[in-house]
PDB file of C-alpha atoms in Angstrom:
ATOM      1  CA  UNK T   1       5.484  21.415   0.285  1.00 86.00           C
ATOM      2  CA  UNK T   2       5.128  18.327   2.499  1.00 93.00           C
ATOM      3  CA  UNK T   3       7.895  15.861   1.429  1.00 96.00           C
ATOM      4  CA  UNK T   4       6.666  12.284   1.698  1.00 96.00           C
ATOM      5  CA  UNK T   5       8.186   8.887   1.159  1.00 97.00           C
ATOM      6  CA  UNK T   6       5.526   6.431   0.125  1.00 96.00           C
ATOM      7  CA  UNK T   7       5.342   2.737   0.114  1.00 95.00           C
ATOM      8  CA  UNK T   8       2.253   1.803  -1.971  1.00 93.00           C
ATOM      9  CA  UNK T   9       1.436  -1.916  -1.394  1.00 89.00           C
ATOM     10  CA  UNK T  10      -1.633  -1.863  -3.605  1.00 80.00           C
ATOM     11  CA  UNK T  11      -0.208   0.358  -6.303  1.00 80.00           C
ATOM     12  CA  UNK T  12      -2.548  -0.640  -9.155  1.00 81.00           C
ATOM     13  CA  UNK T  13      -2.816   2.454 -11.313  1.00 77.00           C
ATOM     14  CA  UNK T  14      -0.780   4.499  -8.882  1.00 83.00           C
ATOM     15  CA  UNK T  15      -3.629   6.556  -7.385  1.00 80.00           C
ATOM     16  CA  UNK T  16      -1.298   7.880  -4.646  1.00 85.00           C
ATOM     17  CA  UNK T  17       0.615   9.815  -7.332  1.00 85.00           C
ATOM     18  CA  UNK T  18      -2.581  11.030  -8.706  1.00 81.00           C
ATOM     19  CA  UNK T  19      -3.967  12.141  -5.331  1.00 84.00           C
ATOM     20  CA  UNK T  20      -0.727  14.007  -4.656  1.00 87.00           C
ATOM     21  CA  UNK T  21      -0.938  16.076  -7.891  1.00 83.00           C
ATOM     22  CA  UNK T  22      -2.267  19.554  -7.164  1.00 80.00           C
ATOM     23  CA  UNK T  23      -1.645  19.225  -3.404  1.00 89.00           C
ATOM     24  CA  UNK T  24       1.207  20.351  -1.194  1.00 91.00           C
ATOM     25  CA  UNK T  25       2.309  16.726  -1.132  1.00 92.00           C
ATOM     26  CA  UNK T  26       5.669  16.024  -2.803  1.00 92.00           C
ATOM     27  CA  UNK T  27       6.510  12.411  -3.230  1.00 94.00           C
ATOM     28  CA  UNK T  28      10.339  12.488  -2.845  1.00 96.00           C
ATOM     29  CA  UNK T  29      10.530   8.635  -2.698  1.00 96.00           C
ATOM     30  CA  UNK T  30       8.111   5.988  -3.988  1.00 95.00           C
ATOM     31  CA  UNK T  31       8.174   2.282  -3.785  1.00 96.00           C
ATOM     32  CA  UNK T  32       5.268   0.384  -5.413  1.00 93.00           C
ATOM     33  CA  UNK T  33       4.283  -3.239  -4.925  1.00 91.00           C
ATOM     34  CA  UNK T  34       2.388  -4.395  -7.985  1.00 89.00           C
ATOM     35  CA  UNK T  35       2.571  -7.649  -9.900  1.00 87.00           C
ATOM     36  CA  UNK T  36       0.205  -6.759 -12.636  1.00 87.00           C
ATOM     37  CA  UNK T  37       2.252  -6.106 -15.947  1.00 91.00           C
ATOM     38  CA  UNK T  38      -0.526  -3.884 -17.364  1.00 90.00           C
ATOM     39  CA  UNK T  39      -0.553  -1.612 -14.371  1.00 88.00           C
ATOM     40  CA  UNK T  40       3.287  -1.331 -14.343  1.00 90.00           C
ATOM     41  CA  UNK T  41       3.297  -0.465 -18.109  1.00 90.00           C
ATOM     42  CA  UNK T  42       0.840   2.384 -17.484  1.00 88.00           C
ATOM     43  CA  UNK T  43       2.935   3.718 -14.657  1.00 89.00           C
ATOM     44  CA  UNK T  44       6.015   3.667 -17.006  1.00 90.00           C
ATOM     45  CA  UNK T  45       3.921   5.336 -19.769  1.00 88.00           C
ATOM     46  CA  UNK T  46       2.826   8.032 -17.221  1.00 86.00           C
ATOM     47  CA  UNK T  47       6.547   8.651 -16.209  1.00 87.00           C
ATOM     48  CA  UNK T  48       5.767   7.599 -12.433  1.00 89.00           C
ATOM     49  CA  UNK T  49       9.057   7.905 -10.624  1.00 90.00           C
ATOM     50  CA  UNK T  50       9.220   4.816  -8.344  1.00 94.00           C
ATOM     51  CA  UNK T  51      10.933   1.555  -7.471  1.00 95.00           C
ATOM     52  CA  UNK T  52       8.603  -1.373  -8.392  1.00 94.00           C
ATOM     53  CA  UNK T  53       8.506  -4.666  -6.422  1.00 95.00           C
ATOM     54  CA  UNK T  54       6.566  -7.383  -8.281  1.00 93.00           C
ATOM     55  CA  UNK T  55       6.475  -9.745  -5.166  1.00 92.00           C
ATOM     56  CA  UNK T  56       5.628  -8.017  -1.902  1.00 91.00           C
ATOM     57  CA  UNK T  57       6.835 -11.191   0.031  1.00 92.00           C
ATOM     58  CA  UNK T  58      10.390 -10.156  -0.791  1.00 95.00           C
ATOM     59  CA  UNK T  59      10.315  -6.853   0.917  1.00 96.00           C
ATOM     60  CA  UNK T  60      12.348  -7.545   4.054  1.00 98.00           C
ATOM     61  CA  UNK T  61      14.301  -5.890   6.921  1.00 98.00           C
ATOM     62  CA  UNK T  62      17.151  -4.986   4.678  1.00 98.00           C
ATOM     63  CA  UNK T  63      14.762  -3.333   2.214  1.00 98.00           C
ATOM     64  CA  UNK T  64      13.033  -1.466   5.004  1.00 98.00           C
ATOM     65  CA  UNK T  65      16.228  -0.212   6.543  1.00 98.00           C
ATOM     66  CA  UNK T  66      17.415   0.958   3.091  1.00 98.00           C
ATOM     67  CA  UNK T  67      14.107   2.579   2.322  1.00 98.00           C
ATOM     68  CA  UNK T  68      13.919   4.601   5.549  1.00 98.00           C
ATOM     69  CA  UNK T  69      17.548   5.687   5.213  1.00 98.00           C
ATOM     70  CA  UNK T  70      16.909   6.967   1.706  1.00 98.00           C
ATOM     71  CA  UNK T  71      13.723   8.679   2.878  1.00 98.00           C
ATOM     72  CA  UNK T  72      15.853  10.452   5.500  1.00 98.00           C
ATOM     73  CA  UNK T  73      18.555  11.361   3.051  1.00 98.00           C
ATOM     74  CA  UNK T  74      15.871  12.865   0.844  1.00 98.00           C
ATOM     75  CA  UNK T  75      14.542  14.900   3.763  1.00 98.00           C
ATOM     76  CA  UNK T  76      11.193  13.307   3.771  1.00 98.00           C
ATOM     77  CA  UNK T  77       8.992  14.543   6.672  1.00 97.00           C
ATOM     78  CA  UNK T  78       6.928  11.514   6.888  1.00 97.00           C
ATOM     79  CA  UNK T  79       6.745   7.994   5.580  1.00 97.00           C
ATOM     80  CA  UNK T  80       3.274   6.835   4.270  1.00 96.00           C
ATOM     81  CA  UNK T  81       2.560   3.155   3.853  1.00 95.00           C
ATOM     82  CA  UNK T  82      -0.580   2.542   1.834  1.00 92.00           C
ATOM     83  CA  UNK T  83      -2.194  -0.836   1.438  1.00 86.00           C
ATOM     84  CA  UNK T  84      -5.323  -2.622   0.706  1.00 75.00           C
ATOM     85  CA  UNK T  85      -6.488  -6.121   0.056  1.00 70.00           C
ATOM     86  CA  UNK T  86      -9.042  -7.861  -2.240  1.00 64.00           C
ATOM     87  CA  UNK T  87     -12.517  -8.138  -0.780  1.00 63.00           C
ATOM     88  CA  UNK T  88     -13.290 -11.462  -2.517  1.00 63.00           C
ATOM     89  CA  UNK T  89     -13.083 -13.583   0.624  1.00 60.00           C
ATOM     90  CA  UNK T  90     -15.139 -11.126   2.640  1.00 60.00           C
ATOM     91  CA  UNK T  91     -17.635 -10.208   0.133  1.00 61.00           C
ATOM     92  CA  UNK T  92     -21.338 -10.671   1.318  1.00 61.00           C
ATOM     93  CA  UNK T  93     -22.137 -11.599  -2.442  1.00 63.00           C
ATOM     94  CA  UNK T  94     -20.467 -15.052  -1.773  1.00 62.00           C
ATOM     95  CA  UNK T  95     -23.020 -15.789   1.042  1.00 64.00           C
ATOM     96  CA  UNK T  96     -22.150 -18.558   3.419  1.00 67.00           C
ATOM     97  CA  UNK T  97     -19.578 -19.919   1.042  1.00 65.00           C
ATOM     98  CA  UNK T  98     -17.294 -17.023   1.617  1.00 61.00           C
ATOM     99  CA  UNK T  99     -13.791 -17.762   2.799  1.00 60.00           C
ATOM    100  CA  UNK T 100     -13.170 -14.800   5.014  1.00 60.00           C
ATOM    101  CA  UNK T 101      -9.546 -14.494   6.113  1.00 62.00           C
ATOM    102  CA  UNK T 102      -8.707 -17.832   4.698  1.00 65.00           C
ATOM    103  CA  UNK T 103      -8.949 -16.464   0.961  1.00 62.00           C
ATOM    104  CA  UNK T 104      -5.661 -16.859  -0.729  1.00 64.00           C
ATOM    105  CA  UNK T 105      -5.682 -13.219  -1.911  1.00 64.00           C
ATOM    106  CA  UNK T 106      -6.080 -12.116   1.621  1.00 65.00           C
ATOM    107  CA  UNK T 107      -2.401 -12.689   2.048  1.00 70.00           C
ATOM    108  CA  UNK T 108      -1.933  -8.916   1.085  1.00 78.00           C
ATOM    109  CA  UNK T 109      -3.535  -7.896   4.426  1.00 77.00           C
ATOM    110  CA  UNK T 110      -0.899  -9.979   6.335  1.00 81.00           C
ATOM    111  CA  UNK T 111       1.876  -8.628   4.142  1.00 88.00           C
ATOM    112  CA  UNK T 112       0.626  -5.094   4.906  1.00 89.00           C
ATOM    113  CA  UNK T 113       0.843  -5.612   8.662  1.00 91.00           C
ATOM    114  CA  UNK T 114       4.264  -7.214   8.256  1.00 94.00           C
ATOM    115  CA  UNK T 115       5.716  -4.436   6.074  1.00 96.00           C
ATOM    116  CA  UNK T 116       4.266  -1.692   8.183  1.00 95.00           C
ATOM    117  CA  UNK T 117       5.928  -3.227  11.214  1.00 97.00           C
ATOM    118  CA  UNK T 118       9.287  -3.508   9.338  1.00 98.00           C
ATOM    119  CA  UNK T 119       9.159   0.184   8.276  1.00 98.00           C
ATOM    120  CA  UNK T 120       8.272   1.337  11.762  1.00 98.00           C
ATOM    121  CA  UNK T 121      11.112  -0.524  13.352  1.00 98.00           C
ATOM    122  CA  UNK T 122      13.548   0.830  10.784  1.00 98.00           C
ATOM    123  CA  UNK T 123      12.217   4.353  11.322  1.00 98.00           C
ATOM    124  CA  UNK T 124      12.321   4.050  15.087  1.00 97.00           C
ATOM    125  CA  UNK T 125      12.051   7.759  16.256  1.00 93.00           C
ATOM    126  CA  UNK T 126      13.873   9.260  13.342  1.00 97.00           C
ATOM    127  CA  UNK T 127      10.853   9.884  11.059  1.00 97.00           C
ATOM    128  CA  UNK T 128       7.073   9.572  11.505  1.00 97.00           C
ATOM    129  CA  UNK T 129       5.420   6.574   9.950  1.00 97.00           C
ATOM    130  CA  UNK T 130       1.709   6.890   9.013  1.00 95.00           C
ATOM    131  CA  UNK T 131      -0.535   4.498   7.075  1.00 92.00           C
ATOM    132  CA  UNK T 132      -3.733   4.201   5.084  1.00 89.00           C
ATOM    133  CA  UNK T 133      -5.478   0.919   4.796  1.00 83.00           C
ATOM    134  CA  UNK T 134      -8.328   0.585   2.204  1.00 75.00           C
ATOM    135  CA  UNK T 135     -10.830  -1.841   0.959  1.00 65.00           C
ATOM    136  CA  UNK T 136     -14.216  -1.887  -0.707  1.00 58.00           C
ATOM    137  CA  UNK T 137     -17.069  -3.388   1.134  1.00 55.00           C
ATOM    138  CA  UNK T 138     -18.948  -5.328  -1.509  1.00 50.00           C
ATOM    139  CA  UNK T 139     -22.724  -5.747  -1.162  1.00 50.00           C
ATOM    140  CA  UNK T 140     -24.797  -7.780  -3.429  1.00 48.00           C
ATOM    141  CA  UNK T 141     -25.034  -5.257  -6.285  1.00 49.00           C
ATOM    142  CA  UNK T 142     -22.108  -3.206  -7.621  1.00 45.00           C
ATOM    143  CA  UNK T 143     -24.107   0.001  -7.323  1.00 46.00           C
ATOM    144  CA  UNK T 144     -24.096  -0.515  -3.556  1.00 45.00           C
ATOM    145  CA  UNK T 145     -20.311  -0.336  -3.161  1.00 41.00           C
ATOM    146  CA  UNK T 146     -19.340   1.640   0.028  1.00 42.00           C
ATOM    147  CA  UNK T 147     -15.874   2.953   0.031  1.00 40.00           C
ATOM    148  CA  UNK T 148     -14.522   3.023   3.629  1.00 41.00           C
ATOM    149  CA  UNK T 149     -11.105   3.630   5.131  1.00 39.00           C
ATOM    150  CA  UNK T 150      -9.781   2.270   8.372  1.00 37.00           C
ATOM    151  CA  UNK T 151      -6.446   2.048  10.274  1.00 35.00           C
ATOM    152  CA  UNK T 152      -4.974  -0.372  12.629  1.00 30.00           C
ATOM    153  CA  UNK T 153      -2.397   0.057  15.464  1.00 29.00           C
TER     154      UNK T 153
END
């Protein structure tokens, strides 16, 4: 097994846990950032073992240091930070009126970059930190949705 510590910043229905099932991935530590009460109830119902944070803005250096220390104590081989952001402000469907990076929901992108940097600093050279950034590129019609992944350095 590959023991992984995961920080899921767009936890929703906990697809990271679903994806890990049936693979060599073993989530030894999981922290989820999710403010939706419905999604958090579903996670509880499905016995998802995790620490839930309902306000991603409260994750700070103290949290990152403790998370990395716990990941190392649990012998995780890698830390995986997963995040995404709503596409509302970037959607082509909004035409010229789209807000781009000024959309209020786009804060999740900036929080993702901040938290990734906190985790990387806390980990230093003691454990590798990898990341996945996801978003859905919205075209004019829902059937034209393209799912793409990308990463930033």
